[in-house]
Amino acid sequence: MHRLAALALLLLLCPLAMAQDRVVFATDWLAQAEHGGFYQALAEGIYKKHGLDVTIKMGGPQVNGLQLLAADQLDVAMADGLQVLSAVEQGVPLVAAAATFQKNPTVVISHPGVARLEDLKGKPIAIGAASNTTFWPWLKQKYGFTDDQKRPYGFSVQPFLADPSLSQQGFATSEPFSIEKAGVAPKVFLLADLGYPPYSEVLVVKRDTLARRSDVLRRFVQASAEGWKSYLANPAPGNALIKKDNPQMGDDLLAYGVRKMREYAIVEGGDAKAAGLLTMSDARWQATIEFLRSAGLAKAGTDYAKAWTGDIVKDVRVTP
């Protein structure tokens, strides 16, 4: 009897130990500072505090997170907002539940001396093939850039360093770091600050998961937002797990990524200032689909409202 009583008491005192809901979450690339808040929530036990057993799987060049999500191999996948709209247009039942980055980190990088992005009109810019369906049409619309300016981009800064007339694409948190290490102080134009609308690093789920596990998803988003607030204040715990998953990630690049996310308010800016981290707005999704339609990148009948939901993130009020 004493053993049964002791067991009953243990069960009463440790409900969370028996009620951890499992969530398998995939990032969009190899572990890096841009994923720091999620690793921080894992490192500091924030997910566990919210009754979650979270596994973070790294993305990479050969990993299609949305495909794995649709095949029920993941619970949550990280993707670009444009990818979600494309999936919805194709009838794939996916929906964005939150947005990590309030500002898309895509940048155009030029050599010193360029005052305005529009000054690059008519000048060579190294652009990757995938950019033809993302920011390049936006640059053509807004600044009158033309396809004859494009040069091949091989995801290396060496051509940029070798040619003072060449600009290139990149992310605010990575390519400028390599350029600065080579002794050049680049001019960096963050397209989001100039009006480029898509969300980046959105958290995507299947519609049936949204219906069946809304409470679990809400706790996951809440804990992730708390992780991001903690990471931006003191990234050391999250960085330790990032380096464990991705041993090639250096401390200097991690520090640079955190510094630039703070400097540009990539996570904490925009609507997050008032509505909380990881928030989304209808206005941003509407602006994104309007851009895609005007550029001929989305069908006229594509319903952007099917690509996102505010039901999960609306109650998450983790302000910067």
PDB file of C-alpha atoms in Angstrom:
ATOM      1  CA  MET A   1       0.000   0.000   0.000  1.00  0.00           C
ATOM      2  CA  HIS A   2       2.811   2.364   0.872  1.00  0.00           C
ATOM      3  CA  ARG A   3       4.379   1.792  -2.550  1.00  0.00           C
ATOM      4  CA  LEU A   4       1.063   2.509  -4.285  1.00  0.00           C
ATOM      5  CA  ALA A   5       0.596   5.689  -2.265  1.00  0.00           C
ATOM      6  CA  ALA A   6       4.107   6.817  -3.110  1.00  0.00           C
ATOM      7  CA  LEU A   7       3.505   6.155  -6.799  1.00  0.00           C
ATOM      8  CA  ALA A   8       0.242   8.105  -6.728  1.00  0.00           C
ATOM      9  CA  LEU A   9       2.000  11.039  -5.063  1.00  0.00           C
ATOM     10  CA  LEU A  10       4.758  10.950  -7.659  1.00  0.00           C
ATOM     11  CA  LEU A  11       2.199  11.086 -10.457  1.00  0.00           C
ATOM     12  CA  LEU A  12       0.534  14.084  -8.857  1.00  0.00           C
ATOM     13  CA  LEU A  13       3.812  15.931  -8.423  1.00  0.00           C
ATOM     14  CA  CYS A  14       5.179  15.223 -11.899  1.00  0.00           C
ATOM     15  CA  PRO A  15       2.352  15.722 -14.407  1.00  0.00           C
ATOM     16  CA  LEU A  16       4.600  17.408 -16.948  1.00  0.00           C
ATOM     17  CA  ALA A  17       6.957  14.447 -17.015  1.00  0.00           C
ATOM     18  CA  MET A  18       4.099  12.339 -18.385  1.00  0.00           C
ATOM     19  CA  ALA A  19       2.521  14.957 -20.644  1.00  0.00           C
ATOM     20  CA  GLN A  20       5.249  15.992 -23.066  1.00  0.00           C
ATOM     21  CA  ASP A  21       3.736  16.470 -26.515  1.00  0.00           C
ATOM     22  CA  ARG A  22       6.198  15.549 -29.241  1.00  0.00           C
ATOM     23  CA  VAL A  23       6.946  18.087 -31.998  1.00  0.00           C
ATOM     24  CA  VAL A  24       9.385  17.440 -34.853  1.00  0.00           C
ATOM     25  CA  PHE A  25      10.492  20.751 -36.337  1.00  0.00           C
ATOM     26  CA  ALA A  26      12.767  21.276 -39.365  1.00  0.00           C
ATOM     27  CA  THR A  27      14.689  24.449 -40.071  1.00  0.00           C
ATOM     28  CA  ASP A  28      15.381  25.694 -43.581  1.00  0.00           C
ATOM     29  CA  TRP A  29      19.169  25.332 -43.559  1.00  0.00           C
ATOM     30  CA  LEU A  30      22.147  24.108 -41.555  1.00  0.00           C
ATOM     31  CA  ALA A  31      22.107  25.326 -37.947  1.00  0.00           C
ATOM     32  CA  GLN A  32      23.002  29.011 -37.711  1.00  0.00           C
ATOM     33  CA  ALA A  33      22.251  32.173 -35.752  1.00  0.00           C
ATOM     34  CA  GLU A  34      19.123  32.689 -37.845  1.00  0.00           C
ATOM     35  CA  HIS A  35      17.671  29.652 -36.028  1.00  0.00           C
ATOM     36  CA  GLY A  36      18.955  30.735 -32.634  1.00  0.00           C
ATOM     37  CA  GLY A  37      15.675  31.269 -30.815  1.00  0.00           C
ATOM     38  CA  PHE A  38      14.551  27.705 -31.425  1.00  0.00           C
ATOM     39  CA  TYR A  39      17.834  26.247 -30.205  1.00  0.00           C
ATOM     40  CA  GLN A  40      17.677  28.587 -27.205  1.00  0.00           C
ATOM     41  CA  ALA A  41      14.207  27.296 -26.299  1.00  0.00           C
ATOM     42  CA  LEU A  42      15.625  23.786 -26.418  1.00  0.00           C
ATOM     43  CA  ALA A  43      18.802  24.638 -24.491  1.00  0.00           C
ATOM     44  CA  GLU A  44      17.025  26.506 -21.698  1.00  0.00           C
ATOM     45  CA  GLY A  45      14.197  24.014 -21.246  1.00  0.00           C
ATOM     46  CA  ILE A  46      11.551  26.468 -22.450  1.00  0.00           C
ATOM     47  CA  TYR A  47       9.876  23.864 -24.645  1.00  0.00           C
ATOM     48  CA  LYS A  48       9.786  21.426 -21.731  1.00  0.00           C
ATOM     49  CA  LYS A  49       8.287  24.131 -19.519  1.00  0.00           C
ATOM     50  CA  HIS A  50       5.420  24.318 -22.012  1.00  0.00           C
ATOM     51  CA  GLY A  51       4.944  20.543 -21.999  1.00  0.00           C
ATOM     52  CA  LEU A  52       6.725  19.883 -25.281  1.00  0.00           C
ATOM     53  CA  ASP A  53       9.307  17.341 -26.393  1.00  0.00           C
ATOM     54  CA  VAL A  54      10.814  19.136 -29.403  1.00  0.00           C
ATOM     55  CA  THR A  55      13.270  17.698 -31.905  1.00  0.00           C
ATOM     56  CA  ILE A  56      14.992  20.178 -34.236  1.00  0.00           C
ATOM     57  CA  LYS A  57      16.104  18.773 -37.579  1.00  0.00           C
ATOM     58  CA  MET A  58      18.445  20.795 -39.755  1.00  0.00           C
ATOM     59  CA  GLY A  59      17.570  21.683 -43.290  1.00  0.00           C
ATOM     60  CA  GLY A  60      20.154  21.853 -46.053  1.00  0.00           C
ATOM     61  CA  PRO A  61      20.726  21.905 -49.802  1.00  0.00           C
ATOM     62  CA  GLN A  62      19.218  18.434 -50.324  1.00  0.00           C
ATOM     63  CA  VAL A  63      16.308  18.817 -47.890  1.00  0.00           C
ATOM     64  CA  ASN A  64      12.804  19.846 -48.988  1.00  0.00           C
ATOM     65  CA  GLY A  65      11.074  20.667 -45.713  1.00  0.00           C
ATOM     66  CA  LEU A  66       7.635  21.332 -47.178  1.00  0.00           C
ATOM     67  CA  GLN A  67       7.731  18.015 -49.023  1.00  0.00           C
ATOM     68  CA  LEU A  68       8.630  16.210 -45.794  1.00  0.00           C
ATOM     69  CA  LEU A  69       5.866  18.092 -44.008  1.00  0.00           C
ATOM     70  CA  ALA A  70       3.279  17.113 -46.591  1.00  0.00           C
ATOM     71  CA  ALA A  71       4.463  13.478 -46.226  1.00  0.00           C
ATOM     72  CA  ASP A  72       3.841  13.588 -42.435  1.00  0.00           C
ATOM     73  CA  GLN A  73       7.532  13.250 -41.567  1.00  0.00           C
ATOM     74  CA  LEU A  74       7.492  16.602 -39.752  1.00  0.00           C
ATOM     75  CA  ASP A  75       5.042  18.489 -37.561  1.00  0.00           C
ATOM     76  CA  VAL A  76       6.362  21.972 -38.339  1.00  0.00           C
ATOM     77  CA  ALA A  77       8.656  23.163 -41.139  1.00  0.00           C
ATOM     78  CA  MET A  78      10.405  26.468 -41.696  1.00  0.00           C
ATOM     79  CA  ALA A  79       9.973  28.021 -45.146  1.00  0.00           C
ATOM     80  CA  ASP A  80       9.800  31.311 -47.006  1.00  0.00           C
ATOM     81  CA  GLY A  81       6.401  32.963 -47.259  1.00  0.00           C
ATOM     82  CA  LEU A  82       6.580  32.793 -51.051  1.00  0.00           C
ATOM     83  CA  GLN A  83       6.965  29.007 -50.857  1.00  0.00           C
ATOM     84  CA  VAL A  84       3.786  28.759 -48.817  1.00  0.00           C
ATOM     85  CA  LEU A  85       1.819  30.821 -51.326  1.00  0.00           C
ATOM     86  CA  SER A  86       3.152  28.622 -54.130  1.00  0.00           C
ATOM     87  CA  ALA A  87       2.083  25.487 -52.253  1.00  0.00           C
ATOM     88  CA  VAL A  88      -1.409  26.875 -51.694  1.00  0.00           C
ATOM     89  CA  GLU A  89      -1.672  27.764 -55.381  1.00  0.00           C
ATOM     90  CA  GLN A  90      -0.889  24.116 -56.179  1.00  0.00           C
ATOM     91  CA  GLY A  91      -3.555  22.876 -53.786  1.00  0.00           C
ATOM     92  CA  VAL A  92      -1.188  21.595 -51.095  1.00  0.00           C
ATOM     93  CA  PRO A  93      -2.971  21.958 -47.704  1.00  0.00           C
ATOM     94  CA  LEU A  94      -0.246  23.893 -45.876  1.00  0.00           C
ATOM     95  CA  VAL A  95      -0.597  27.034 -43.785  1.00  0.00           C
ATOM     96  CA  ALA A  96       1.790  29.444 -42.069  1.00  0.00           C
ATOM     97  CA  ALA A  97       1.137  29.727 -38.325  1.00  0.00           C
ATOM     98  CA  ALA A  98       3.842  32.268 -37.376  1.00  0.00           C
ATOM     99  CA  ALA A  99       6.722  34.260 -38.877  1.00  0.00           C
ATOM    100  CA  THR A 100      10.177  34.254 -37.321  1.00  0.00           C
ATOM    101  CA  PHE A 101      11.537  37.176 -39.334  1.00  0.00           C
ATOM    102  CA  GLN A 102       9.502  40.363 -39.477  1.00  0.00           C
ATOM    103  CA  LYS A 103      11.973  41.606 -42.076  1.00  0.00           C
ATOM    104  CA  ASN A 104      13.106  39.393 -44.923  1.00  0.00           C
ATOM    105  CA  PRO A 105      16.940  39.349 -44.644  1.00  0.00           C
ATOM    106  CA  THR A 106      17.554  39.486 -48.417  1.00  0.00           C
ATOM    107  CA  VAL A 107      20.048  42.195 -49.360  1.00  0.00           C
ATOM    108  CA  VAL A 108      21.797  43.627 -52.384  1.00  0.00           C
ATOM    109  CA  ILE A 109      25.465  44.274 -51.660  1.00  0.00           C
ATOM    110  CA  SER A 110      27.560  46.822 -53.522  1.00  0.00           C
ATOM    111  CA  HIS A 111      31.051  48.199 -53.191  1.00  0.00           C
ATOM    112  CA  PRO A 112      31.602  51.395 -51.165  1.00  0.00           C
ATOM    113  CA  GLY A 113      30.472  54.638 -52.736  1.00  0.00           C
ATOM    114  CA  VAL A 114      26.974  53.632 -53.848  1.00  0.00           C
ATOM    115  CA  ALA A 115      24.504  55.933 -52.089  1.00  0.00           C
ATOM    116  CA  ARG A 116      21.163  54.491 -53.209  1.00  0.00           C
ATOM    117  CA  LEU A 117      19.976  51.132 -54.504  1.00  0.00           C
ATOM    118  CA  GLU A 118      18.520  52.820 -57.582  1.00  0.00           C
ATOM    119  CA  ASP A 119      22.050  53.931 -58.484  1.00  0.00           C
ATOM    120  CA  LEU A 120      22.742  50.305 -59.462  1.00  0.00           C
ATOM    121  CA  LYS A 121      20.331  50.501 -62.410  1.00  0.00           C
ATOM    122  CA  GLY A 122      22.168  49.380 -65.529  1.00  0.00           C
ATOM    123  CA  LYS A 123      25.142  48.015 -63.578  1.00  0.00           C
ATOM    124  CA  PRO A 124      26.097  44.323 -63.198  1.00  0.00           C
ATOM    125  CA  ILE A 125      24.543  42.392 -60.311  1.00  0.00           C
ATOM    126  CA  ALA A 126      25.230  38.723 -59.524  1.00  0.00           C
ATOM    127  CA  ILE A 127      21.843  37.033 -59.122  1.00  0.00           C
ATOM    128  CA  GLY A 128      21.009  33.371 -58.455  1.00  0.00           C
ATOM    129  CA  ALA A 129      18.512  31.523 -60.642  1.00  0.00           C
ATOM    130  CA  ALA A 130      15.975  31.144 -57.808  1.00  0.00           C
ATOM    131  CA  SER A 131      15.871  34.914 -57.401  1.00  0.00           C
ATOM    132  CA  ASN A 132      14.060  35.223 -60.735  1.00  0.00           C
ATOM    133  CA  THR A 133      10.869  34.246 -58.921  1.00  0.00           C
ATOM    134  CA  THR A 134      11.503  36.157 -55.690  1.00  0.00           C
ATOM    135  CA  PHE A 135      13.125  39.576 -55.305  1.00  0.00           C
ATOM    136  CA  TRP A 136      14.505  40.209 -58.818  1.00  0.00           C
ATOM    137  CA  PRO A 137      11.055  40.915 -60.359  1.00  0.00           C
ATOM    138  CA  TRP A 138      10.436  43.280 -57.423  1.00  0.00           C
ATOM    139  CA  LEU A 139      13.676  45.153 -58.189  1.00  0.00           C
ATOM    140  CA  LYS A 140      12.676  45.375 -61.853  1.00  0.00           C
ATOM    141  CA  GLN A 141       9.283  46.812 -60.918  1.00  0.00           C
ATOM    142  CA  LYS A 142      10.470  49.260 -58.275  1.00  0.00           C
ATOM    143  CA  TYR A 143      13.786  50.440 -59.678  1.00  0.00           C
ATOM    144  CA  GLY A 144      13.642  49.626 -63.368  1.00  0.00           C
ATOM    145  CA  PHE A 145      16.414  47.048 -63.232  1.00  0.00           C
ATOM    146  CA  THR A 146      16.714  44.939 -66.377  1.00  0.00           C
ATOM    147  CA  ASP A 147      17.702  41.345 -67.083  1.00  0.00           C
ATOM    148  CA  ASP A 148      20.794  42.383 -69.020  1.00  0.00           C
ATOM    149  CA  GLN A 149      22.282  43.533 -65.697  1.00  0.00           C
ATOM    150  CA  LYS A 150      22.235  40.014 -64.298  1.00  0.00           C
ATOM    151  CA  ARG A 151      25.409  38.025 -63.860  1.00  0.00           C
ATOM    152  CA  PRO A 152      25.583  34.405 -62.638  1.00  0.00           C
ATOM    153  CA  TYR A 153      25.777  33.978 -58.874  1.00  0.00           C
ATOM    154  CA  GLY A 154      27.607  30.916 -57.589  1.00  0.00           C
ATOM    155  CA  PHE A 155      27.084  31.577 -53.865  1.00  0.00           C
ATOM    156  CA  SER A 156      30.628  32.871 -53.480  1.00  0.00           C
ATOM    157  CA  VAL A 157      31.817  36.412 -52.741  1.00  0.00           C
ATOM    158  CA  GLN A 158      35.047  35.951 -54.716  1.00  0.00           C
ATOM    159  CA  PRO A 159      33.733  37.433 -58.009  1.00  0.00           C
ATOM    160  CA  PHE A 160      32.461  40.440 -56.031  1.00  0.00           C
ATOM    161  CA  LEU A 161      35.842  40.934 -54.375  1.00  0.00           C
ATOM    162  CA  ALA A 162      37.613  40.662 -57.719  1.00  0.00           C
ATOM    163  CA  ASP A 163      35.401  43.138 -59.594  1.00  0.00           C
ATOM    164  CA  PRO A 164      34.750  46.599 -58.053  1.00  0.00           C
ATOM    165  CA  SER A 165      31.929  47.196 -60.541  1.00  0.00           C
ATOM    166  CA  LEU A 166      29.967  44.081 -59.493  1.00  0.00           C
ATOM    167  CA  SER A 167      27.177  43.971 -56.915  1.00  0.00           C
ATOM    168  CA  GLN A 168      25.540  40.799 -55.665  1.00  0.00           C
ATOM    169  CA  GLN A 169      22.645  39.299 -53.744  1.00  0.00           C
ATOM    170  CA  GLY A 170      22.969  37.941 -50.217  1.00  0.00           C
ATOM    171  CA  PHE A 171      21.530  37.778 -46.715  1.00  0.00           C
ATOM    172  CA  ALA A 172      22.174  40.501 -44.184  1.00  0.00           C
ATOM    173  CA  THR A 173      23.487  37.978 -41.676  1.00  0.00           C
ATOM    174  CA  SER A 174      26.044  36.129 -43.813  1.00  0.00           C
ATOM    175  CA  GLU A 175      27.590  37.353 -47.085  1.00  0.00           C
ATOM    176  CA  PRO A 176      28.582  40.821 -45.795  1.00  0.00           C
ATOM    177  CA  PHE A 177      30.530  39.020 -43.053  1.00  0.00           C
ATOM    178  CA  SER A 178      32.720  37.227 -45.606  1.00  0.00           C
ATOM    179  CA  ILE A 179      33.212  40.438 -47.586  1.00  0.00           C
ATOM    180  CA  GLU A 180      34.220  42.402 -44.494  1.00  0.00           C
ATOM    181  CA  LYS A 181      36.694  39.670 -43.523  1.00  0.00           C
ATOM    182  CA  ALA A 182      38.313  40.145 -46.931  1.00  0.00           C
ATOM    183  CA  GLY A 183      38.910  43.816 -46.132  1.00  0.00           C
ATOM    184  CA  VAL A 184      36.044  45.454 -48.043  1.00  0.00           C
ATOM    185  CA  ALA A 185      33.409  47.575 -46.282  1.00  0.00           C
ATOM    186  CA  PRO A 186      30.354  46.868 -48.446  1.00  0.00           C
ATOM    187  CA  LYS A 187      27.250  48.954 -48.865  1.00  0.00           C
ATOM    188  CA  VAL A 188      24.315  46.761 -47.853  1.00  0.00           C
ATOM    189  CA  PHE A 189      20.719  47.432 -48.925  1.00  0.00           C
ATOM    190  CA  LEU A 190      18.116  45.490 -46.920  1.00  0.00           C
ATOM    191  CA  LEU A 191      15.237  45.079 -49.365  1.00  0.00           C
ATOM    192  CA  ALA A 192      12.639  44.752 -46.593  1.00  0.00           C
ATOM    193  CA  ASP A 193      13.451  48.291 -45.444  1.00  0.00           C
ATOM    194  CA  LEU A 194      12.739  49.438 -49.003  1.00  0.00           C
ATOM    195  CA  GLY A 195       9.358  47.734 -49.219  1.00  0.00           C
ATOM    196  CA  TYR A 196      10.024  44.112 -50.231  1.00  0.00           C
ATOM    197  CA  PRO A 197       7.056  42.440 -48.492  1.00  0.00           C
ATOM    198  CA  PRO A 198       7.420  38.633 -48.065  1.00  0.00           C
ATOM    199  CA  TYR A 199       7.827  37.104 -44.628  1.00  0.00           C
ATOM    200  CA  SER A 200      10.834  34.865 -44.111  1.00  0.00           C
ATOM    201  CA  GLU A 201      11.330  31.839 -41.878  1.00  0.00           C
ATOM    202  CA  VAL A 202       7.606  31.229 -41.437  1.00  0.00           C
ATOM    203  CA  LEU A 203       6.497  28.228 -39.397  1.00  0.00           C
ATOM    204  CA  VAL A 204       4.388  25.990 -41.625  1.00  0.00           C
ATOM    205  CA  VAL A 205       2.016  23.171 -40.688  1.00  0.00           C
ATOM    206  CA  LYS A 206      -0.519  20.981 -42.450  1.00  0.00           C
ATOM    207  CA  ARG A 207      -4.113  22.109 -42.191  1.00  0.00           C
ATOM    208  CA  ASP A 208      -5.175  18.902 -40.483  1.00  0.00           C
ATOM    209  CA  THR A 209      -2.415  19.403 -37.888  1.00  0.00           C
ATOM    210  CA  LEU A 210      -3.729  22.906 -37.291  1.00  0.00           C
ATOM    211  CA  ALA A 211      -7.174  21.456 -36.636  1.00  0.00           C
ATOM    212  CA  ARG A 212      -6.057  18.524 -34.472  1.00  0.00           C
ATOM    213  CA  ARG A 213      -3.176  20.002 -32.493  1.00  0.00           C
ATOM    214  CA  SER A 214      -3.915  23.698 -32.160  1.00  0.00           C
ATOM    215  CA  ASP A 215      -3.052  23.721 -28.449  1.00  0.00           C
ATOM    216  CA  VAL A 216       0.300  22.021 -29.076  1.00  0.00           C
ATOM    217  CA  LEU A 217       1.093  24.454 -31.897  1.00  0.00           C
ATOM    218  CA  ARG A 218       0.167  27.420 -29.737  1.00  0.00           C
ATOM    219  CA  ARG A 219       2.523  26.234 -27.004  1.00  0.00           C
ATOM    220  CA  PHE A 220       5.246  25.626 -29.580  1.00  0.00           C
ATOM    221  CA  VAL A 221       4.942  29.156 -30.959  1.00  0.00           C
ATOM    222  CA  GLN A 222       4.765  30.647 -27.453  1.00  0.00           C
ATOM    223  CA  ALA A 223       7.888  28.783 -26.331  1.00  0.00           C
ATOM    224  CA  SER A 224       9.718  29.662 -29.552  1.00  0.00           C
ATOM    225  CA  ALA A 225       8.931  33.350 -29.086  1.00  0.00           C
ATOM    226  CA  GLU A 226      10.261  33.165 -25.534  1.00  0.00           C
ATOM    227  CA  GLY A 227      13.346  31.424 -26.904  1.00  0.00           C
ATOM    228  CA  TRP A 228      13.943  34.229 -29.373  1.00  0.00           C
ATOM    229  CA  LYS A 229      13.632  36.918 -26.720  1.00  0.00           C
ATOM    230  CA  SER A 230      16.146  35.029 -24.579  1.00  0.00           C
ATOM    231  CA  TYR A 231      18.514  34.352 -27.490  1.00  0.00           C
ATOM    232  CA  LEU A 232      18.741  37.975 -28.581  1.00  0.00           C
ATOM    233  CA  ALA A 233      19.538  38.944 -24.975  1.00  0.00           C
ATOM    234  CA  ASN A 234      22.151  36.220 -24.361  1.00  0.00           C
ATOM    235  CA  PRO A 235      22.770  33.803 -27.256  1.00  0.00           C
ATOM    236  CA  ALA A 236      25.363  31.573 -25.552  1.00  0.00           C
ATOM    237  CA  PRO A 237      23.071  28.616 -24.635  1.00  0.00           C
ATOM    238  CA  GLY A 238      21.509  28.436 -28.096  1.00  0.00           C
ATOM    239  CA  ASN A 239      24.861  28.865 -29.836  1.00  0.00           C
ATOM    240  CA  ALA A 240      26.255  25.856 -27.985  1.00  0.00           C
ATOM    241  CA  LEU A 241      23.513  23.647 -29.461  1.00  0.00           C
ATOM    242  CA  ILE A 242      23.890  25.238 -32.895  1.00  0.00           C
ATOM    243  CA  LYS A 243      27.599  24.340 -32.924  1.00  0.00           C
ATOM    244  CA  LYS A 244      26.755  20.834 -31.753  1.00  0.00           C
ATOM    245  CA  ASP A 245      24.458  20.324 -34.744  1.00  0.00           C
ATOM    246  CA  ASN A 246      26.737  22.236 -37.135  1.00  0.00           C
ATOM    247  CA  PRO A 247      30.366  21.980 -35.934  1.00  0.00           C
ATOM    248  CA  GLN A 248      31.586  24.081 -38.877  1.00  0.00           C
ATOM    249  CA  MET A 249      29.730  27.126 -37.571  1.00  0.00           C
ATOM    250  CA  GLY A 250      32.240  29.558 -36.072  1.00  0.00           C
ATOM    251  CA  ASP A 251      31.763  31.841 -33.082  1.00  0.00           C
ATOM    252  CA  ASP A 252      32.597  34.907 -35.176  1.00  0.00           C
ATOM    253  CA  LEU A 253      29.840  34.246 -37.734  1.00  0.00           C
ATOM    254  CA  LEU A 254      27.342  33.441 -34.972  1.00  0.00           C
ATOM    255  CA  ALA A 255      28.150  36.732 -33.249  1.00  0.00           C
ATOM    256  CA  TYR A 256      27.856  38.592 -36.553  1.00  0.00           C
ATOM    257  CA  GLY A 257      24.471  37.022 -37.294  1.00  0.00           C
ATOM    258  CA  VAL A 258      23.088  37.984 -33.896  1.00  0.00           C
ATOM    259  CA  ARG A 259      24.460  41.509 -34.212  1.00  0.00           C
ATOM    260  CA  LYS A 260      22.879  42.042 -37.622  1.00  0.00           C
ATOM    261  CA  MET A 261      19.529  40.597 -36.559  1.00  0.00           C
ATOM    262  CA  ARG A 262      19.520  43.144 -33.742  1.00  0.00           C
ATOM    263  CA  GLU A 263      20.807  46.000 -35.905  1.00  0.00           C
ATOM    264  CA  TYR A 264      18.177  45.529 -38.619  1.00  0.00           C
ATOM    265  CA  ALA A 265      15.437  44.460 -36.147  1.00  0.00           C
ATOM    266  CA  ILE A 266      14.869  41.387 -38.314  1.00  0.00           C
ATOM    267  CA  VAL A 267      13.116  39.460 -35.531  1.00  0.00           C
ATOM    268  CA  GLU A 268      11.992  42.301 -33.270  1.00  0.00           C
ATOM    269  CA  GLY A 269      10.924  44.924 -35.805  1.00  0.00           C
ATOM    270  CA  GLY A 270       7.745  45.641 -37.712  1.00  0.00           C
ATOM    271  CA  ASP A 271       4.511  44.427 -36.153  1.00  0.00           C
ATOM    272  CA  ALA A 272       6.434  42.474 -33.485  1.00  0.00           C
ATOM    273  CA  LYS A 273       7.097  45.682 -31.556  1.00  0.00           C
ATOM    274  CA  ALA A 274       3.452  45.908 -30.525  1.00  0.00           C
ATOM    275  CA  ALA A 275       1.921  42.523 -31.332  1.00  0.00           C
ATOM    276  CA  GLY A 276       4.781  40.314 -30.110  1.00  0.00           C
ATOM    277  CA  LEU A 277       7.500  38.146 -31.602  1.00  0.00           C
ATOM    278  CA  LEU A 278       6.597  35.748 -34.450  1.00  0.00           C
ATOM    279  CA  THR A 279       3.428  37.701 -35.274  1.00  0.00           C
ATOM    280  CA  MET A 280       1.940  38.090 -38.757  1.00  0.00           C
ATOM    281  CA  SER A 281      -0.517  40.510 -40.333  1.00  0.00           C
ATOM    282  CA  ASP A 282      -3.055  40.294 -43.127  1.00  0.00           C
ATOM    283  CA  ALA A 283      -1.623  43.486 -44.619  1.00  0.00           C
ATOM    284  CA  ARG A 284       1.780  41.886 -45.184  1.00  0.00           C
ATOM    285  CA  TRP A 285       0.325  38.763 -46.790  1.00  0.00           C
ATOM    286  CA  GLN A 286      -1.912  40.892 -48.979  1.00  0.00           C
ATOM    287  CA  ALA A 287       1.035  43.072 -50.063  1.00  0.00           C
ATOM    288  CA  THR A 288       2.970  39.921 -50.908  1.00  0.00           C
ATOM    289  CA  ILE A 289       0.277  38.409 -53.116  1.00  0.00           C
ATOM    290  CA  GLU A 290      -0.279  41.767 -54.827  1.00  0.00           C
ATOM    291  CA  PHE A 291       3.419  41.910 -55.690  1.00  0.00           C
ATOM    292  CA  LEU A 292       3.346  38.344 -57.023  1.00  0.00           C
ATOM    293  CA  ARG A 293       0.275  39.012 -59.145  1.00  0.00           C
ATOM    294  CA  SER A 294       1.663  42.244 -60.570  1.00  0.00           C
ATOM    295  CA  ALA A 295       4.900  40.442 -61.481  1.00  0.00           C
ATOM    296  CA  GLY A 296       3.043  37.541 -63.092  1.00  0.00           C
ATOM    297  CA  LEU A 297       4.291  35.131 -60.422  1.00  0.00           C
ATOM    298  CA  ALA A 298       0.867  34.145 -59.051  1.00  0.00           C
ATOM    299  CA  LYS A 299      -2.408  33.250 -60.659  1.00  0.00           C
ATOM    300  CA  ALA A 300      -5.184  35.796 -60.386  1.00  0.00           C
ATOM    301  CA  GLY A 301      -7.360  33.415 -58.355  1.00  0.00           C
ATOM    302  CA  THR A 302      -4.753  32.524 -55.718  1.00  0.00           C
ATOM    303  CA  ASP A 303      -6.326  33.110 -52.297  1.00  0.00           C
ATOM    304  CA  TYR A 304      -3.602  34.433 -50.013  1.00  0.00           C
ATOM    305  CA  ALA A 305      -5.907  34.047 -46.991  1.00  0.00           C
ATOM    306  CA  LYS A 306      -5.467  30.269 -47.281  1.00  0.00           C
ATOM    307  CA  ALA A 307      -1.695  30.611 -46.877  1.00  0.00           C
ATOM    308  CA  TRP A 308      -1.695  31.872 -43.311  1.00  0.00           C
ATOM    309  CA  THR A 309      -3.635  31.935 -40.067  1.00  0.00           C
ATOM    310  CA  GLY A 310      -3.481  34.294 -37.119  1.00  0.00           C
ATOM    311  CA  ASP A 311      -5.309  31.870 -34.831  1.00  0.00           C
ATOM    312  CA  ILE A 312      -2.132  30.422 -33.302  1.00  0.00           C
ATOM    313  CA  VAL A 313       0.039  33.493 -32.911  1.00  0.00           C
ATOM    314  CA  LYS A 314      -2.655  35.985 -31.876  1.00  0.00           C
ATOM    315  CA  ASP A 315      -2.412  34.987 -28.201  1.00  0.00           C
ATOM    316  CA  VAL A 316       1.398  34.930 -28.160  1.00  0.00           C
ATOM    317  CA  ARG A 317       2.366  38.291 -26.711  1.00  0.00           C
ATOM    318  CA  VAL A 318       6.100  38.035 -26.157  1.00  0.00           C
ATOM    319  CA  THR A 319       7.137  41.614 -26.845  1.00  0.00           C
ATOM    320  CA  PRO A 320      10.759  42.554 -27.605  1.00  0.00           C
TER     321      PRO A 320
END
